[in-house]
Amino acid sequence: MKALLCGFDLSVLGFRNQTHTTVYTVPVGTKFYLDPVYFESGILNTEIDVYSYGVVLFELLCGMMVSDERSIGDDKPGPLIYLIRRYYDEGLEELIDPHIRDEIDVRSFNTFKEIACKCLSFNLQGRPTMDMIIQKIEEALEFQASH
């Protein structure tokens, strides 16, 4: 029960005193962690890290790797990232790790789900900052602690 983060496989060497905040590069990395917007544009920015972090948040919530396949109901199995997008409005609670499903506070789940989904937004401006993510995770923890 120790969380480890590794294998993001996307590193960029930057230049000191760089005046531009946009870097153009060839898309590399594990496809499920890779921001689809970056994959198409090849432009690196901080919102790409937010996307990848949102994927990790869902892995924690669901207790499975993003590339692992699972099915909900009679649907055929699909990778976690596709299930998140498909069932966000209805049925996402079915993806919660069964070890925590009965223990998670509904307000905590909704707060966590909301911020994690915003991280995966196709609209870069709709993605939260890391400060906003931390604030929402702390809020979710407070709901859970009062449960």
mmCIF file of N, CA, C and O in Angstrom, residues 42-81:
data_model
loop_
_atom_site.group_PDB
_atom_site.id
_atom_site.type_symbol
_atom_site.label_atom_id
_atom_site.label_comp_id
_atom_site.label_asym_id
_atom_site.label_seq_id
_atom_site.Cartn_x
_atom_site.Cartn_y
_atom_site.Cartn_z
ATOM 1 N N GLY A 42 2.042 18.887 -30.708
ATOM 2 C CA GLY A 42 3.476 18.822 -30.445
ATOM 3 C C GLY A 42 3.981 19.987 -29.618
ATOM 4 O O GLY A 42 5.180 20.183 -29.484
ATOM 5 N N ILE A 43 3.071 20.770 -29.039
ATOM 6 C CA ILE A 43 3.455 21.926 -28.235
ATOM 7 C C ILE A 43 3.384 21.555 -26.761
ATOM 8 O O ILE A 43 2.344 21.132 -26.267
ATOM 9 N N LEU A 44 4.516 21.708 -26.066
ATOM 10 C CA LEU A 44 4.575 21.405 -24.636
ATOM 11 C C LEU A 44 4.199 22.630 -23.812
ATOM 12 O O LEU A 44 4.613 23.745 -24.122
ATOM 13 N N ASN A 45 3.417 22.403 -22.778
ATOM 14 C CA ASN A 45 3.103 23.450 -21.818
ATOM 15 C C ASN A 45 2.698 22.782 -20.507
ATOM 16 O O ASN A 45 2.615 21.555 -20.433
ATOM 17 N N THR A 46 2.458 23.550 -19.474
ATOM 18 C CA THR A 46 2.166 22.963 -18.163
ATOM 19 C C THR A 46 0.849 22.203 -18.144
ATOM 20 O O THR A 46 0.673 21.294 -17.331
ATOM 21 N N GLU A 47 -0.077 22.542 -19.017
ATOM 22 C CA GLU A 47 -1.361 21.848 -19.039
ATOM 23 C C GLU A 47 -1.203 20.366 -19.407
ATOM 24 O O GLU A 47 -2.031 19.544 -19.054
ATOM 25 N N ILE A 48 -0.123 20.034 -20.081
ATOM 26 C CA ILE A 48 0.147 18.642 -20.433
ATOM 27 C C ILE A 48 0.432 17.835 -19.174
ATOM 28 O O ILE A 48 -0.027 16.704 -19.027
ATOM 29 N N ASP A 49 1.192 18.419 -18.254
ATOM 30 C CA ASP A 49 1.463 17.750 -16.978
ATOM 31 C C ASP A 49 0.183 17.581 -16.170
ATOM 32 O O ASP A 49 -0.009 16.570 -15.498
ATOM 33 N N VAL A 50 -0.693 18.566 -16.232
ATOM 34 C CA VAL A 50 -1.965 18.485 -15.526
ATOM 35 C C VAL A 50 -2.785 17.312 -16.061
ATOM 36 O O VAL A 50 -3.399 16.566 -15.293
ATOM 37 N N TYR A 51 -2.792 17.128 -17.366
ATOM 38 C CA TYR A 51 -3.514 16.005 -17.964
ATOM 39 C C TYR A 51 -2.972 14.680 -17.411
ATOM 40 O O TYR A 51 -3.731 13.827 -16.954
ATOM 41 N N SER A 52 -1.661 14.515 -17.455
ATOM 42 C CA SER A 52 -1.041 13.281 -16.972
ATOM 43 C C SER A 52 -1.334 13.052 -15.494
ATOM 44 O O SER A 52 -1.575 11.924 -15.063
ATOM 45 N N TYR A 53 -1.332 14.115 -14.725
ATOM 46 C CA TYR A 53 -1.634 14.002 -13.300
ATOM 47 C C TYR A 53 -3.096 13.575 -13.097
ATOM 48 O O TYR A 53 -3.395 12.776 -12.216
ATOM 49 N N GLY A 54 -3.990 14.084 -13.915
ATOM 50 C CA GLY A 54 -5.392 13.663 -13.845
ATOM 51 C C GLY A 54 -5.551 12.178 -14.109
ATOM 52 O O GLY A 54 -6.361 11.499 -13.467
ATOM 53 N N VAL A 55 -4.761 11.658 -15.038
ATOM 54 C CA VAL A 55 -4.789 10.221 -15.313
ATOM 55 C C VAL A 55 -4.366 9.452 -14.059
ATOM 56 O O VAL A 55 -5.000 8.471 -13.668
ATOM 57 N N VAL A 56 -3.311 9.914 -13.403
ATOM 58 C CA VAL A 56 -2.838 9.264 -12.175
ATOM 59 C C VAL A 56 -3.907 9.333 -11.081
ATOM 60 O O VAL A 56 -4.121 8.359 -10.350
ATOM 61 N N LEU A 57 -4.597 10.460 -10.971
ATOM 62 C CA LEU A 57 -5.674 10.569 -9.974
ATOM 63 C C LEU A 57 -6.740 9.501 -10.209
ATOM 64 O O LEU A 57 -7.223 8.875 -9.262
ATOM 65 N N PHE A 58 -7.101 9.280 -11.463
ATOM 66 C CA PHE A 58 -8.091 8.244 -11.756
ATOM 67 C C PHE A 58 -7.548 6.843 -11.500
ATOM 68 O O PHE A 58 -8.284 5.960 -11.069
ATOM 69 N N GLU A 59 -6.264 6.639 -11.738
ATOM 70 C CA GLU A 59 -5.678 5.338 -11.414
ATOM 71 C C GLU A 59 -5.797 5.066 -9.916
ATOM 72 O O GLU A 59 -6.119 3.944 -9.503
ATOM 73 N N LEU A 60 -5.543 6.082 -9.118
ATOM 74 C CA LEU A 60 -5.663 5.934 -7.664
ATOM 75 C C LEU A 60 -7.104 5.652 -7.255
ATOM 76 O O LEU A 60 -7.361 4.782 -6.417
ATOM 77 N N LEU A 61 -8.032 6.378 -7.825
ATOM 78 C CA LEU A 61 -9.441 6.211 -7.490
ATOM 79 C C LEU A 61 -9.966 4.833 -7.898
ATOM 80 O O LEU A 61 -10.748 4.213 -7.181
ATOM 81 N N CYS A 62 -9.511 4.358 -9.037
ATOM 82 C CA CYS A 62 -10.036 3.108 -9.599
ATOM 83 C C CYS A 62 -9.214 1.880 -9.227
ATOM 84 O O CYS A 62 -9.658 0.747 -9.440
ATOM 85 N N GLY A 63 -8.016 2.091 -8.694
ATOM 86 C CA GLY A 63 -7.178 0.967 -8.294
ATOM 87 C C GLY A 63 -6.698 0.129 -9.463
ATOM 88 O O GLY A 63 -6.523 -1.080 -9.338
ATOM 89 N N MET A 64 -6.487 0.781 -10.598
ATOM 90 C CA MET A 64 -6.010 0.058 -11.780
ATOM 91 C C MET A 64 -5.202 0.991 -12.668
ATOM 92 O O MET A 64 -5.344 2.211 -12.584
ATOM 93 N N MET A 65 -4.355 0.406 -13.482
ATOM 94 C CA MET A 65 -3.565 1.184 -14.426
ATOM 95 C C MET A 65 -4.478 1.700 -15.535
ATOM 96 O O MET A 65 -5.456 1.052 -15.900
ATOM 97 N N VAL A 66 -4.146 2.838 -16.089
ATOM 98 C CA VAL A 66 -4.967 3.460 -17.127
ATOM 99 C C VAL A 66 -5.071 2.593 -18.380
ATOM 100 O O VAL A 66 -6.061 2.630 -19.089
ATOM 101 N N SER A 67 -4.078 1.779 -18.627
ATOM 102 C CA SER A 67 -4.088 0.927 -19.816
ATOM 103 C C SER A 67 -4.826 -0.393 -19.591
ATOM 104 O O SER A 67 -5.134 -1.101 -20.546
ATOM 105 N N ASP A 68 -5.111 -0.723 -18.316
ATOM 106 C CA ASP A 68 -5.834 -1.964 -18.024
ATOM 107 C C ASP A 68 -7.251 -1.879 -18.564
ATOM 108 O O ASP A 68 -7.874 -0.820 -18.527
ATOM 109 N N GLU A 69 -7.730 -2.991 -19.044
ATOM 110 C CA GLU A 69 -9.092 -3.022 -19.588
ATOM 111 C C GLU A 69 -10.058 -3.562 -18.555
ATOM 112 O O GLU A 69 -9.717 -4.421 -17.745
ATOM 113 N N ARG A 70 -11.253 -3.033 -18.606
ATOM 114 C CA ARG A 70 -12.314 -3.408 -17.678
ATOM 115 C C ARG A 70 -13.634 -3.172 -18.380
ATOM 116 O O ARG A 70 -13.725 -2.376 -19.298
ATOM 117 N N SER A 71 -14.664 -3.846 -17.919
ATOM 118 C CA SER A 71 -15.989 -3.606 -18.499
ATOM 119 C C SER A 71 -16.945 -3.178 -17.403
ATOM 120 O O SER A 71 -16.764 -3.500 -16.238
ATOM 121 N N ILE A 72 -17.944 -2.445 -17.809
ATOM 122 C CA ILE A 72 -19.031 -2.053 -16.911
ATOM 123 C C ILE A 72 -20.292 -2.620 -17.519
ATOM 124 O O ILE A 72 -20.609 -2.359 -18.681
ATOM 125 N N GLY A 73 -21.000 -3.393 -16.723
ATOM 126 C CA GLY A 73 -22.225 -4.006 -17.230
ATOM 127 C C GLY A 73 -21.932 -4.942 -18.382
ATOM 128 O O GLY A 73 -21.005 -5.734 -18.339
ATOM 129 N N ASP A 74 -22.728 -4.826 -19.442
ATOM 130 C CA ASP A 74 -22.589 -5.698 -20.600
ATOM 131 C C ASP A 74 -21.651 -5.152 -21.673
ATOM 132 O O ASP A 74 -21.455 -5.783 -22.708
ATOM 133 N N ASP A 75 -21.099 -3.952 -21.442
ATOM 134 C CA ASP A 75 -20.175 -3.375 -22.427
ATOM 135 C C ASP A 75 -18.931 -4.233 -22.554
ATOM 136 O O ASP A 75 -18.501 -4.873 -21.597
ATOM 137 N N LYS A 76 -18.330 -4.198 -23.740
ATOM 138 C CA LYS A 76 -17.082 -4.929 -23.888
ATOM 139 C C LYS A 76 -15.971 -4.155 -23.185
ATOM 140 O O LYS A 76 -16.044 -2.925 -23.047
ATOM 141 N N PRO A 77 -14.943 -4.862 -22.729
ATOM 142 C CA PRO A 77 -13.864 -4.210 -21.971
ATOM 143 C C PRO A 77 -13.169 -3.115 -22.769
ATOM 144 O O PRO A 77 -13.018 -3.211 -23.981
ATOM 145 N N GLY A 78 -12.743 -2.081 -22.050
ATOM 146 C CA GLY A 78 -11.998 -0.990 -22.656
ATOM 147 C C GLY A 78 -11.009 -0.439 -21.655
ATOM 148 O O GLY A 78 -11.153 -0.652 -20.449
ATOM 149 N N PRO A 79 -9.980 0.274 -22.125
ATOM 150 C CA PRO A 79 -9.008 0.879 -21.211
ATOM 151 C C PRO A 79 -9.681 1.897 -20.295
ATOM 152 O O PRO A 79 -10.676 2.531 -20.662
ATOM 153 N N LEU A 80 -9.127 2.054 -19.112
ATOM 154 C CA LEU A 80 -9.691 2.943 -18.094
ATOM 155 C C LEU A 80 -9.984 4.342 -18.633
ATOM 156 O O LEU A 80 -11.049 4.890 -18.384
ATOM 157 N N ILE A 81 -9.062 4.919 -19.405
ATOM 158 C CA ILE A 81 -9.252 6.293 -19.882
ATOM 159 C C ILE A 81 -10.517 6.428 -20.725
ATOM 160 O O ILE A 81 -11.239 7.419 -20.638
#
